[in-house]
Tab-separated table of N, CA, C and O in Angstrom:
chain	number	residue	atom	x	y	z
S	1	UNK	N	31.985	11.190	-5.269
S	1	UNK	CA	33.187	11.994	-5.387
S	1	UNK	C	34.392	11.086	-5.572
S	1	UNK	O	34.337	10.004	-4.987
S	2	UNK	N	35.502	11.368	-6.314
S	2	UNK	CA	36.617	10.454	-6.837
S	2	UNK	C	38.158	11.705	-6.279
S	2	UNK	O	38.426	12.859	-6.615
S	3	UNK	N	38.676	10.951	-5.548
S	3	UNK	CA	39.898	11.803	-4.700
S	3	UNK	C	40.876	11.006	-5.748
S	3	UNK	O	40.887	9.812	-6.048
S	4	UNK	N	41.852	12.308	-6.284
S	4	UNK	CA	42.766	12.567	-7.049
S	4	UNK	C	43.906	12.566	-6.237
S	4	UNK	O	43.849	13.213	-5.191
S	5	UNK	N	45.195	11.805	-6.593
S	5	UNK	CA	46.468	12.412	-6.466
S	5	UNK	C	47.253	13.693	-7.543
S	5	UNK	O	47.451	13.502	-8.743
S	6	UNK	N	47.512	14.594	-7.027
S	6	UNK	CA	48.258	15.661	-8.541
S	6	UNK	C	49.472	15.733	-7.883
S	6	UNK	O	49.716	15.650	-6.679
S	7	UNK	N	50.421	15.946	-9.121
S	7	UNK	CA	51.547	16.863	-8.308
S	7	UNK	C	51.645	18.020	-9.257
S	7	UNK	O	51.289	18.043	-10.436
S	8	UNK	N	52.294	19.164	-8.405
S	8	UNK	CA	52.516	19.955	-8.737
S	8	UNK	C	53.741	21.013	-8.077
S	8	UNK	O	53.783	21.471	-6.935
S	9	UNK	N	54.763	21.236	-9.279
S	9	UNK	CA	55.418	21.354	-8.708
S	9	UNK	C	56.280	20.805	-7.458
S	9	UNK	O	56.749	21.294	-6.431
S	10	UNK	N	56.239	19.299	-8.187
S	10	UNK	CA	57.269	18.221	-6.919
S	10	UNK	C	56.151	18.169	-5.694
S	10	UNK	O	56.184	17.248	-4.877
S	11	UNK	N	55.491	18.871	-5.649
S	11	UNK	CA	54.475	18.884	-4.642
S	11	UNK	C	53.839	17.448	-4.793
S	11	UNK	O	54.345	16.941	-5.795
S	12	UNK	N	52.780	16.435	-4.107
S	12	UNK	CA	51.575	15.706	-4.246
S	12	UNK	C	50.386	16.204	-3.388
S	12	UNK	O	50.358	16.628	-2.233
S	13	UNK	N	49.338	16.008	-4.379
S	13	UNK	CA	47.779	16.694	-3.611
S	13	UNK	C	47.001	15.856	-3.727
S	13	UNK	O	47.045	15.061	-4.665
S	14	UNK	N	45.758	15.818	-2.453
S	14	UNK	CA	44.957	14.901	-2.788
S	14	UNK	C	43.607	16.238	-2.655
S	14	UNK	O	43.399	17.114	-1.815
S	15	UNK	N	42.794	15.772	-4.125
S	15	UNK	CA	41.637	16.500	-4.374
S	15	UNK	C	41.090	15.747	-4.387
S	15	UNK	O	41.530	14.612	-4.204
S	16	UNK	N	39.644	16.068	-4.653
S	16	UNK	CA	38.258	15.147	-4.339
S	16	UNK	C	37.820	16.487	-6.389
S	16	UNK	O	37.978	17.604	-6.880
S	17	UNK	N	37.298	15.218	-6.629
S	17	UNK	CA	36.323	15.806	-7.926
S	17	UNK	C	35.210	14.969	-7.912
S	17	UNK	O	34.937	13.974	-7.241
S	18	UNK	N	34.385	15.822	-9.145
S	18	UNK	CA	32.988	14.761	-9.312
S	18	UNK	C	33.463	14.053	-10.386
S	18	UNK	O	34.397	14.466	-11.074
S	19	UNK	N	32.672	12.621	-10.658
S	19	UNK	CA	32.993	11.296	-10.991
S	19	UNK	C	32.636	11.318	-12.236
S	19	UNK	O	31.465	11.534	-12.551
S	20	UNK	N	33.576	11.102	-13.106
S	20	UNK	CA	33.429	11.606	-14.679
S	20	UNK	C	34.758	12.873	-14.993
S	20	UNK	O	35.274	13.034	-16.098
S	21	UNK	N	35.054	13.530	-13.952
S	21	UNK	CA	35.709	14.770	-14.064
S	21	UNK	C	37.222	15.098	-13.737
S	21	UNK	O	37.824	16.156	-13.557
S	22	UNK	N	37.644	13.582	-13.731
S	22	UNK	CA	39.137	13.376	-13.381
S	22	UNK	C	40.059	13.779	-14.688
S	22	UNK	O	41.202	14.230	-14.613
S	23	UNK	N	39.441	13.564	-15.711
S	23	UNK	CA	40.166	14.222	-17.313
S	23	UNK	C	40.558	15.602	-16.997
S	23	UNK	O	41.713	16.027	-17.011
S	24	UNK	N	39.593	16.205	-16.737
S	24	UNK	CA	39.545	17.851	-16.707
S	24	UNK	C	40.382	18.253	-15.498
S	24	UNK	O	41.005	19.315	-15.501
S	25	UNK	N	40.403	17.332	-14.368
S	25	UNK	CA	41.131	17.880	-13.141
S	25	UNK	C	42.451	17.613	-13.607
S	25	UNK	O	43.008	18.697	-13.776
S	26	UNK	N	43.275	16.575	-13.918
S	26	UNK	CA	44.443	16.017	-14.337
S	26	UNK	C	44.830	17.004	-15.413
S	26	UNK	O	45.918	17.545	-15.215
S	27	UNK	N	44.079	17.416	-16.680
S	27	UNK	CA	44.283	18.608	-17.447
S	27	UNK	C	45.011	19.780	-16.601
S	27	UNK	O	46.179	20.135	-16.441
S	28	UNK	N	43.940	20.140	-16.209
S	28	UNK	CA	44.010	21.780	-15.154
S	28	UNK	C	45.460	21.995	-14.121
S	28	UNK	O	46.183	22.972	-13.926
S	29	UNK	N	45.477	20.277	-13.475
S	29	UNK	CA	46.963	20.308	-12.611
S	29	UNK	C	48.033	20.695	-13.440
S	29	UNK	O	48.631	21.758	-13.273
S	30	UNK	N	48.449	19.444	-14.802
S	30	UNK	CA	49.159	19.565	-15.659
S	30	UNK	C	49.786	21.102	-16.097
S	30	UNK	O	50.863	21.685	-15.977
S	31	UNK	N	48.432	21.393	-16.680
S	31	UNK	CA	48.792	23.075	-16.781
S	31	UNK	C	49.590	24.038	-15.704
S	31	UNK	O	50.515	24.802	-15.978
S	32	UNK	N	48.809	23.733	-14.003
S	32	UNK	CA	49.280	24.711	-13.447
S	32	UNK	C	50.870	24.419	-12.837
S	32	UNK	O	51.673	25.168	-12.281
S	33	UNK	N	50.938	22.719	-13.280
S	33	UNK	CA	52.330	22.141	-12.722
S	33	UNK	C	53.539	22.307	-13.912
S	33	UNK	O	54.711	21.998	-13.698
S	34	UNK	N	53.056	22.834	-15.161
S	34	UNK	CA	53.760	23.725	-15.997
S	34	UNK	C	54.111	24.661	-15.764
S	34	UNK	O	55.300	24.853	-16.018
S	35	UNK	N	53.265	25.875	-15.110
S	35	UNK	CA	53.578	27.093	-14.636
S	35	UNK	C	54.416	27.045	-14.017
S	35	UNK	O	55.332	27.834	-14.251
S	36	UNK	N	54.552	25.971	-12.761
S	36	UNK	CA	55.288	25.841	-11.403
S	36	UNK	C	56.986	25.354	-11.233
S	36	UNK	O	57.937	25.691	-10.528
S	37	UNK	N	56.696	24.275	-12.421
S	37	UNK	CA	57.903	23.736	-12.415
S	37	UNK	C	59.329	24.597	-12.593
S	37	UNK	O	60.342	24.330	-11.947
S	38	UNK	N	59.214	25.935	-13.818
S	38	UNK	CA	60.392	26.735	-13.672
S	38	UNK	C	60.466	27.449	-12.424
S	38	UNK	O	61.542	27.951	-12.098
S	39	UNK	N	59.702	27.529	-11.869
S	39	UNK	CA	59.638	28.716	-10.662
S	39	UNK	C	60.486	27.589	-9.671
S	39	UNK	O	61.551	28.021	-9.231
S	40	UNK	N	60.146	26.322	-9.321
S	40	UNK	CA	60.760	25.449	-8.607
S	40	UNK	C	62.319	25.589	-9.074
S	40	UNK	O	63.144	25.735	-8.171
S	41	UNK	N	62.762	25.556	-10.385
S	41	UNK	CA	63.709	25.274	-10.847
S	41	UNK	C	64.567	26.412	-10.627
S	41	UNK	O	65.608	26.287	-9.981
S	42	UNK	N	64.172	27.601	-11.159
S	42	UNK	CA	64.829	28.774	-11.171
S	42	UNK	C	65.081	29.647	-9.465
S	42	UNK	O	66.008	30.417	-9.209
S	43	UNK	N	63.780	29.162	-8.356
S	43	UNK	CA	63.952	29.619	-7.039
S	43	UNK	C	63.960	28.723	-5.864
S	43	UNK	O	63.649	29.094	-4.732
S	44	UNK	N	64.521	26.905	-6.351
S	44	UNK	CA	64.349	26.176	-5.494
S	44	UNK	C	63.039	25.662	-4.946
S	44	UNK	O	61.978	25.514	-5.553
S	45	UNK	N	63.358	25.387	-3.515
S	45	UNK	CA	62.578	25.058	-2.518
S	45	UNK	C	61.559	26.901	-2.070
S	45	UNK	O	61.925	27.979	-1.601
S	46	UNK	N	60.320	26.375	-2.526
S	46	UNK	CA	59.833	27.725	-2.191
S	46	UNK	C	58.295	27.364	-1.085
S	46	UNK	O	58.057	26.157	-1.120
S	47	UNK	N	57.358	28.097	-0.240
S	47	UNK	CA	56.618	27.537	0.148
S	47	UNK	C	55.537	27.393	-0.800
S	47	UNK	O	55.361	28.049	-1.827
S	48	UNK	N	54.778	26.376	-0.291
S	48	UNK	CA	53.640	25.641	-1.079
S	48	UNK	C	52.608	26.912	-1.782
S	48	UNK	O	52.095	26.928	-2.901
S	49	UNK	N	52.533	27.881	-0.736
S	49	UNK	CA	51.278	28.906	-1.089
S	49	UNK	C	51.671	29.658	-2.082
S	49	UNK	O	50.959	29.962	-3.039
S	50	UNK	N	53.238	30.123	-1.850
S	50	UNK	CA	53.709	30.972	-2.897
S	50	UNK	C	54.102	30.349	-4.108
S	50	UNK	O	54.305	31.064	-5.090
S	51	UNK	N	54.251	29.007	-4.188
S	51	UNK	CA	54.191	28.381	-5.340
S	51	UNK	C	53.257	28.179	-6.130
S	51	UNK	O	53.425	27.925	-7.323
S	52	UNK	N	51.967	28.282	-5.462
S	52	UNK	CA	50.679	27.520	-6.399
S	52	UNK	C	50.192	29.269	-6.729
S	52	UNK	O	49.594	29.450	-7.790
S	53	UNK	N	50.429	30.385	-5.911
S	53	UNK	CA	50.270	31.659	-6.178
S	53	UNK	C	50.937	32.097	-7.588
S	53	UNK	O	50.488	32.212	-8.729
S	54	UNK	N	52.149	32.279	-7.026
S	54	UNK	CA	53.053	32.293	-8.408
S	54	UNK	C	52.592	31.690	-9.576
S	54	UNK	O	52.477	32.510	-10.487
S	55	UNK	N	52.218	30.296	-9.944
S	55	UNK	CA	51.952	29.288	-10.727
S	55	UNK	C	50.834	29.780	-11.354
S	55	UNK	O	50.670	29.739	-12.573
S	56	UNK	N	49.817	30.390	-10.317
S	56	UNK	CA	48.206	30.236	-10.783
S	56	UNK	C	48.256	31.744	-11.269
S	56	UNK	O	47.301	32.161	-11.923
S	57	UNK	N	49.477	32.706	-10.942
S	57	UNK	CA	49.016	34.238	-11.588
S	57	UNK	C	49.353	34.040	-13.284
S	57	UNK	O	48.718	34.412	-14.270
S	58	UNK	N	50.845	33.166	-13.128
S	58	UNK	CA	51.467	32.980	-14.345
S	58	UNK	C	50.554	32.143	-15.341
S	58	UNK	O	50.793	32.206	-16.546
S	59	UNK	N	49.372	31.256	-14.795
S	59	UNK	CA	48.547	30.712	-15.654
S	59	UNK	C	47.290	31.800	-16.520
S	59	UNK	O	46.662	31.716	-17.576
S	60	UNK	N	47.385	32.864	-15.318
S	60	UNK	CA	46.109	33.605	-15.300
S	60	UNK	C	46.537	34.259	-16.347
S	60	UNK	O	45.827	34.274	-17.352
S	61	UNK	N	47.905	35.001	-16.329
S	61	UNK	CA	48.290	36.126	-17.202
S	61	UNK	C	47.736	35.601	-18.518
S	61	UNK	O	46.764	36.005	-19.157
S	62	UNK	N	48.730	34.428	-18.820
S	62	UNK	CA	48.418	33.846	-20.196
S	62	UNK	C	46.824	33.490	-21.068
S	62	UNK	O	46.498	33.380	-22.250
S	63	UNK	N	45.935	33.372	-19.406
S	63	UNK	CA	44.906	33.207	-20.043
S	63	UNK	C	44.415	34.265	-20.300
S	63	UNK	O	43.723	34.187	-21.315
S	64	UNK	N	44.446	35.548	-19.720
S	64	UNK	CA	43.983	37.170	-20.088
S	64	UNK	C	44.337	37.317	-21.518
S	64	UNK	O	43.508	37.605	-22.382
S	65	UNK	N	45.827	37.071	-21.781
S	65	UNK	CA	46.171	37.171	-23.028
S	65	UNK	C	45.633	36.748	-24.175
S	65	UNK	O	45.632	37.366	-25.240
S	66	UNK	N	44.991	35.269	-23.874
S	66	UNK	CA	44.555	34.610	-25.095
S	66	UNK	C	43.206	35.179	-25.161
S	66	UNK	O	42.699	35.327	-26.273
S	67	UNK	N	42.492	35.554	-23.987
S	67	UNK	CA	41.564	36.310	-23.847
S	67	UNK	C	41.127	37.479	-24.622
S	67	UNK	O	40.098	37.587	-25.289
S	68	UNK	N	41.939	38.225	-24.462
S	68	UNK	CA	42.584	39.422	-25.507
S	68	UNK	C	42.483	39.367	-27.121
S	68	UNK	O	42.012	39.992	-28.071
S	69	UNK	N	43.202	38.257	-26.822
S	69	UNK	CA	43.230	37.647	-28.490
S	69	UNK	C	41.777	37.309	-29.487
S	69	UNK	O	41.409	37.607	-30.623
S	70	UNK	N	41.223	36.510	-28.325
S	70	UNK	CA	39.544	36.021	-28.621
S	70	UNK	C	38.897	37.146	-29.077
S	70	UNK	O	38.449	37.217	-30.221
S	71	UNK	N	38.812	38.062	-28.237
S	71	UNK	CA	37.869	39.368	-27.974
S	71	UNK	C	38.536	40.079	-29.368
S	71	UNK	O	37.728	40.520	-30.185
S	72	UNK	N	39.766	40.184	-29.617
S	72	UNK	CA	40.026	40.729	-31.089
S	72	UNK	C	39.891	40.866	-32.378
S	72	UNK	O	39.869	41.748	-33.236
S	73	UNK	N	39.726	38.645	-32.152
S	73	UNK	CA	39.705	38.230	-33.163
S	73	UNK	C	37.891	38.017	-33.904
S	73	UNK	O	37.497	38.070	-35.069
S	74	UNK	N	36.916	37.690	-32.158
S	74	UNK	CA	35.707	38.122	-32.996
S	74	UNK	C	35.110	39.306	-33.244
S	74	UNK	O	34.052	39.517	-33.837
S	75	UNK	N	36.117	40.316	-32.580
S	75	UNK	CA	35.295	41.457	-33.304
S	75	UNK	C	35.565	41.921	-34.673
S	75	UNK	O	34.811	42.698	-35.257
S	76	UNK	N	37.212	41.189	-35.450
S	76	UNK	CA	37.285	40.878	-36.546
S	76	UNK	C	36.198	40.629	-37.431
S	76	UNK	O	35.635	41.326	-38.276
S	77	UNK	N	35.960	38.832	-36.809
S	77	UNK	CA	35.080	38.061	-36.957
S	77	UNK	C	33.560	39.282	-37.537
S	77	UNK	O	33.038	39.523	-38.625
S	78	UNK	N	33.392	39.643	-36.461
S	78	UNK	CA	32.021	40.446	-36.303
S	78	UNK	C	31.967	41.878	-38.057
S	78	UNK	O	31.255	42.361	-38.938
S	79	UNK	N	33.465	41.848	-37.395
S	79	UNK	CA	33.418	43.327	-38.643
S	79	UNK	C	33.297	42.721	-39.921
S	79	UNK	O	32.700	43.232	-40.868
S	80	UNK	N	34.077	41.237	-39.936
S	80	UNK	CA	33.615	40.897	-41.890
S	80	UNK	C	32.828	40.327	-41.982
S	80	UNK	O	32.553	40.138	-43.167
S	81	UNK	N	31.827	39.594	-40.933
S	81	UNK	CA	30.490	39.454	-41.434
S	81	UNK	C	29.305	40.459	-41.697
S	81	UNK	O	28.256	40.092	-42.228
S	82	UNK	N	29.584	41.979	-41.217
S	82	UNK	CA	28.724	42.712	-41.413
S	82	UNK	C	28.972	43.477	-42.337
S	82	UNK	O	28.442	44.574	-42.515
S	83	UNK	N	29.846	42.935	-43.044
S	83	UNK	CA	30.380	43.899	-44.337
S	83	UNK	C	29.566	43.157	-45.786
S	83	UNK	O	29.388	42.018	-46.218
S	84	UNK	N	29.294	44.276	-46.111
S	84	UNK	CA	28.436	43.618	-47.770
S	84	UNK	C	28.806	43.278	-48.162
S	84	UNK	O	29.975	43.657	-48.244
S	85	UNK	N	28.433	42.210	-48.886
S	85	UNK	CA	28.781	40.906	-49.752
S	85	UNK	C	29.461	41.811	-51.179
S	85	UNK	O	28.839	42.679	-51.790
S	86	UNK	N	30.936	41.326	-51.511
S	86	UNK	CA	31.193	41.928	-52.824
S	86	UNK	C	30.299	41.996	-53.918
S	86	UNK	O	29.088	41.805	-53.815
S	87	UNK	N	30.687	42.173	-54.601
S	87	UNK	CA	30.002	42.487	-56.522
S	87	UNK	C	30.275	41.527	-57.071
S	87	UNK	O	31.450	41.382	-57.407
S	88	UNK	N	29.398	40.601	-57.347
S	88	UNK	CA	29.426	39.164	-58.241
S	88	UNK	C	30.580	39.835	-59.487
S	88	UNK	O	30.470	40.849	-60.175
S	89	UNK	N	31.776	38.715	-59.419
S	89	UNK	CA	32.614	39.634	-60.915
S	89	UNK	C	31.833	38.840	-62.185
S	89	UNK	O	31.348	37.709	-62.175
S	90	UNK	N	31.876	39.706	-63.149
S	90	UNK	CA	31.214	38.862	-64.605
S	90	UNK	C	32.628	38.624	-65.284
S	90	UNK	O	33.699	39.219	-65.169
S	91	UNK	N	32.177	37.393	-66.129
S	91	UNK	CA	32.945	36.776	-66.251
S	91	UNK	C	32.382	36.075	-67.640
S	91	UNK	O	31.917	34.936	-67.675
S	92	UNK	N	32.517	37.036	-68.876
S	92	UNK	CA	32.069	36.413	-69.959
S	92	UNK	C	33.326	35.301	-70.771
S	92	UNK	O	34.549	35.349	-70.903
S	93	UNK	N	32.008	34.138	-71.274
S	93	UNK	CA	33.156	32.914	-71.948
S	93	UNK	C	32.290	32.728	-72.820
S	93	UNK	O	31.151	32.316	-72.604
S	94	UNK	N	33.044	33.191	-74.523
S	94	UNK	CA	32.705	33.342	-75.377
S	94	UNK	C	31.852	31.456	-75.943
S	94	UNK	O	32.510	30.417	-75.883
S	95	UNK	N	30.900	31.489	-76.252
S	95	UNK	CA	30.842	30.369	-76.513
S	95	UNK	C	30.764	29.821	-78.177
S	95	UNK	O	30.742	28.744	-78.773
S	96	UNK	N	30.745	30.858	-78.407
S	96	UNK	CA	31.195	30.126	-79.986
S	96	UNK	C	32.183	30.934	-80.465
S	96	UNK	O	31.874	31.945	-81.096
S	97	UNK	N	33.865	30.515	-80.172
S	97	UNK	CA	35.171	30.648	-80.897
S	97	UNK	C	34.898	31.561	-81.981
S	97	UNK	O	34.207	31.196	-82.933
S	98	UNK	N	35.441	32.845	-81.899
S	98	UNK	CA	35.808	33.857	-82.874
S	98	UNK	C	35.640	33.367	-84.346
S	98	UNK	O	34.814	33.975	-85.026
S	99	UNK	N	36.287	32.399	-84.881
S	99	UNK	CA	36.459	31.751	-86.605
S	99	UNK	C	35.364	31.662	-86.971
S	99	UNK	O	34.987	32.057	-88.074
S	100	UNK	N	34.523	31.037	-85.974
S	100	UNK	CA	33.378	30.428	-86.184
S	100	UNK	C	32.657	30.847	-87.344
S	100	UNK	O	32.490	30.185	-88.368
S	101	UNK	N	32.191	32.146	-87.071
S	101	UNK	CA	31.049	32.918	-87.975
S	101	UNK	C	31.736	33.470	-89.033
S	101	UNK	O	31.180	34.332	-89.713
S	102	UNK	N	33.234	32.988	-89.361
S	102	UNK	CA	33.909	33.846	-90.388
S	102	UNK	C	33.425	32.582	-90.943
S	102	UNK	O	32.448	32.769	-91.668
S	103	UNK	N	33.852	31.110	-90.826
S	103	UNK	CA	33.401	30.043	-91.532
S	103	UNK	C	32.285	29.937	-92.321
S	103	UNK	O	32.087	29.709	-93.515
S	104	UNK	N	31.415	30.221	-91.089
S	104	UNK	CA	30.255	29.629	-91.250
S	104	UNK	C	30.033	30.594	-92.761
S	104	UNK	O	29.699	29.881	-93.707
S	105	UNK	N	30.174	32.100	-93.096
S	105	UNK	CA	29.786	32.958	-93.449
S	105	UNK	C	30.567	32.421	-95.085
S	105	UNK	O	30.095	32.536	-96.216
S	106	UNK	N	31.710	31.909	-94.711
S	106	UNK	CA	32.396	31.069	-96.454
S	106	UNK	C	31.862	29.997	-96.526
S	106	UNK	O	31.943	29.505	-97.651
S	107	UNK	N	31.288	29.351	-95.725
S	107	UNK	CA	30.636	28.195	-96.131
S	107	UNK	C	29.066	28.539	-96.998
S	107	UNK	O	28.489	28.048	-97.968
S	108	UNK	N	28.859	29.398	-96.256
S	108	UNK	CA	27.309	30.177	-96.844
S	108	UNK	C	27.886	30.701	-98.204
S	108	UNK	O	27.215	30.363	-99.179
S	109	UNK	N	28.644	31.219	-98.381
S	109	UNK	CA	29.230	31.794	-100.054
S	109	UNK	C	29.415	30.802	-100.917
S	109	UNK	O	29.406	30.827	-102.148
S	110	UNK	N	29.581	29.948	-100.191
S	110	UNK	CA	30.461	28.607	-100.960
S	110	UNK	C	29.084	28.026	-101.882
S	110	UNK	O	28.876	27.792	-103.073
S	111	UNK	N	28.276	27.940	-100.581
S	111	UNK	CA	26.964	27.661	-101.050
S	111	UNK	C	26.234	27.678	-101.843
S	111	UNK	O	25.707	26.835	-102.569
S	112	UNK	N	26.148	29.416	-101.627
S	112	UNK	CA	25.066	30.243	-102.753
S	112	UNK	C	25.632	30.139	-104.263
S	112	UNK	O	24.952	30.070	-105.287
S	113	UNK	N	27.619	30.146	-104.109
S	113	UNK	CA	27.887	30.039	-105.442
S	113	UNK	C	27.870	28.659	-106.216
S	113	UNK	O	28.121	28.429	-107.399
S	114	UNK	N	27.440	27.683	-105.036
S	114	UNK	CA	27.341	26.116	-106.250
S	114	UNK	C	25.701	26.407	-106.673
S	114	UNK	O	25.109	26.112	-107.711
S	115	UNK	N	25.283	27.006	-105.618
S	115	UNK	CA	23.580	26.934	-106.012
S	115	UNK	C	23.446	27.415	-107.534
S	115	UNK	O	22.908	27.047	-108.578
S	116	UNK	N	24.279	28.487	-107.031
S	116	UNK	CA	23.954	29.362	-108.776
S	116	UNK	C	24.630	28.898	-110.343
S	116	UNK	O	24.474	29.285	-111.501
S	117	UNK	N	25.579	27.693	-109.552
S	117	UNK	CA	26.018	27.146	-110.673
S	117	UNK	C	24.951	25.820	-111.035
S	117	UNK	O	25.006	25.585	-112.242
S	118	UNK	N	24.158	25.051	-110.428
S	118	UNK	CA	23.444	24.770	-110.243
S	118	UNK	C	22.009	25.015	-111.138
S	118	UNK	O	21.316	24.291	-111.853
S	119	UNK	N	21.965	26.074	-110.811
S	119	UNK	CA	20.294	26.583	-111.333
S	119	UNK	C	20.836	27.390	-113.005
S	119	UNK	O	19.957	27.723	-113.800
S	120	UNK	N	22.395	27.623	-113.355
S	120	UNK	CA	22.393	27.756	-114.545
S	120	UNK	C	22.640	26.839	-115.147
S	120	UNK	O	22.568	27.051	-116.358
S	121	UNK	N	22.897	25.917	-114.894
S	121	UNK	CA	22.923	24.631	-115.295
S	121	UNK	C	21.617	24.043	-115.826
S	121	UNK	O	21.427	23.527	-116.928
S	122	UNK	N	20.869	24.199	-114.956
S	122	UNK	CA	19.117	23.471	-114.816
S	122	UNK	C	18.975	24.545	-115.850
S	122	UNK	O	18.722	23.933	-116.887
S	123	UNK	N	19.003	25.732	-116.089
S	123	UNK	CA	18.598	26.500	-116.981
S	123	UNK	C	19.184	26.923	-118.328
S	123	UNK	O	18.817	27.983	-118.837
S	124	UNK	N	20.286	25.950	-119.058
S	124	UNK	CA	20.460	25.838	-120.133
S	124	UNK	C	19.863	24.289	-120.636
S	124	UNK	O	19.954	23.945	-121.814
């Protein structure tokens, strides 16, 4: 076991934690010596019980709240994963450019008419 000094609220405490777990205790004070400190400020000298009371409801509230929030947000969560997957959009891309086959189609004319000049040629 590893005994902690905290303060809180101008206060000092000595806790005992398990060994490894002084991060998380020093966290947790921090927090509740946030709560505490306006209450010190705004009502003085107050007793110890009603300070860490005060401190620890005002921590609690906030955590209900975010609580609240969680519980909202995965049932969000929950509602758009069980929703069917949209409609693949189609999305046609022309792959041979509009001109193309007008070309190709004068080039083929172009063609047939040398051919035929061609074969009357060969045939006089």
């Amino acid at each position: 076991m590893a005994d902690l000094e905290i303060n809180i609220g101008g206060r000092s405490f000595m806790v005992a934690c398990q060994e490894g777990e002084e991060h998380f205790l020093r966290t947790a004070a921090a927090m509740l010596d946030a709560e505490a400190q306006p209450l010190v400020t705004q009502m003085g000298r107050l007793p110890e019980s009603r300070m860490l009371l005060m401190a620890g409801l005002m921590l609690a509230d906030r955590t209900a709240s975010v609580e609240d929030q969680l519980r909202v947000l995965k049932a969000r969560v929950e509602e758009l994963e069980n929703q069917p997957a949209p409609a693949p959009i189609k999305v046609e891309i022309p792959v041979i450019p509009p001109q193309i086959p007008e070309t190709l189609a004068e080039i083929a004319a172009r063609a047939e008419a040398l051919a035929r000049k061609v074969e009357e040629k060969l045939a006089q």
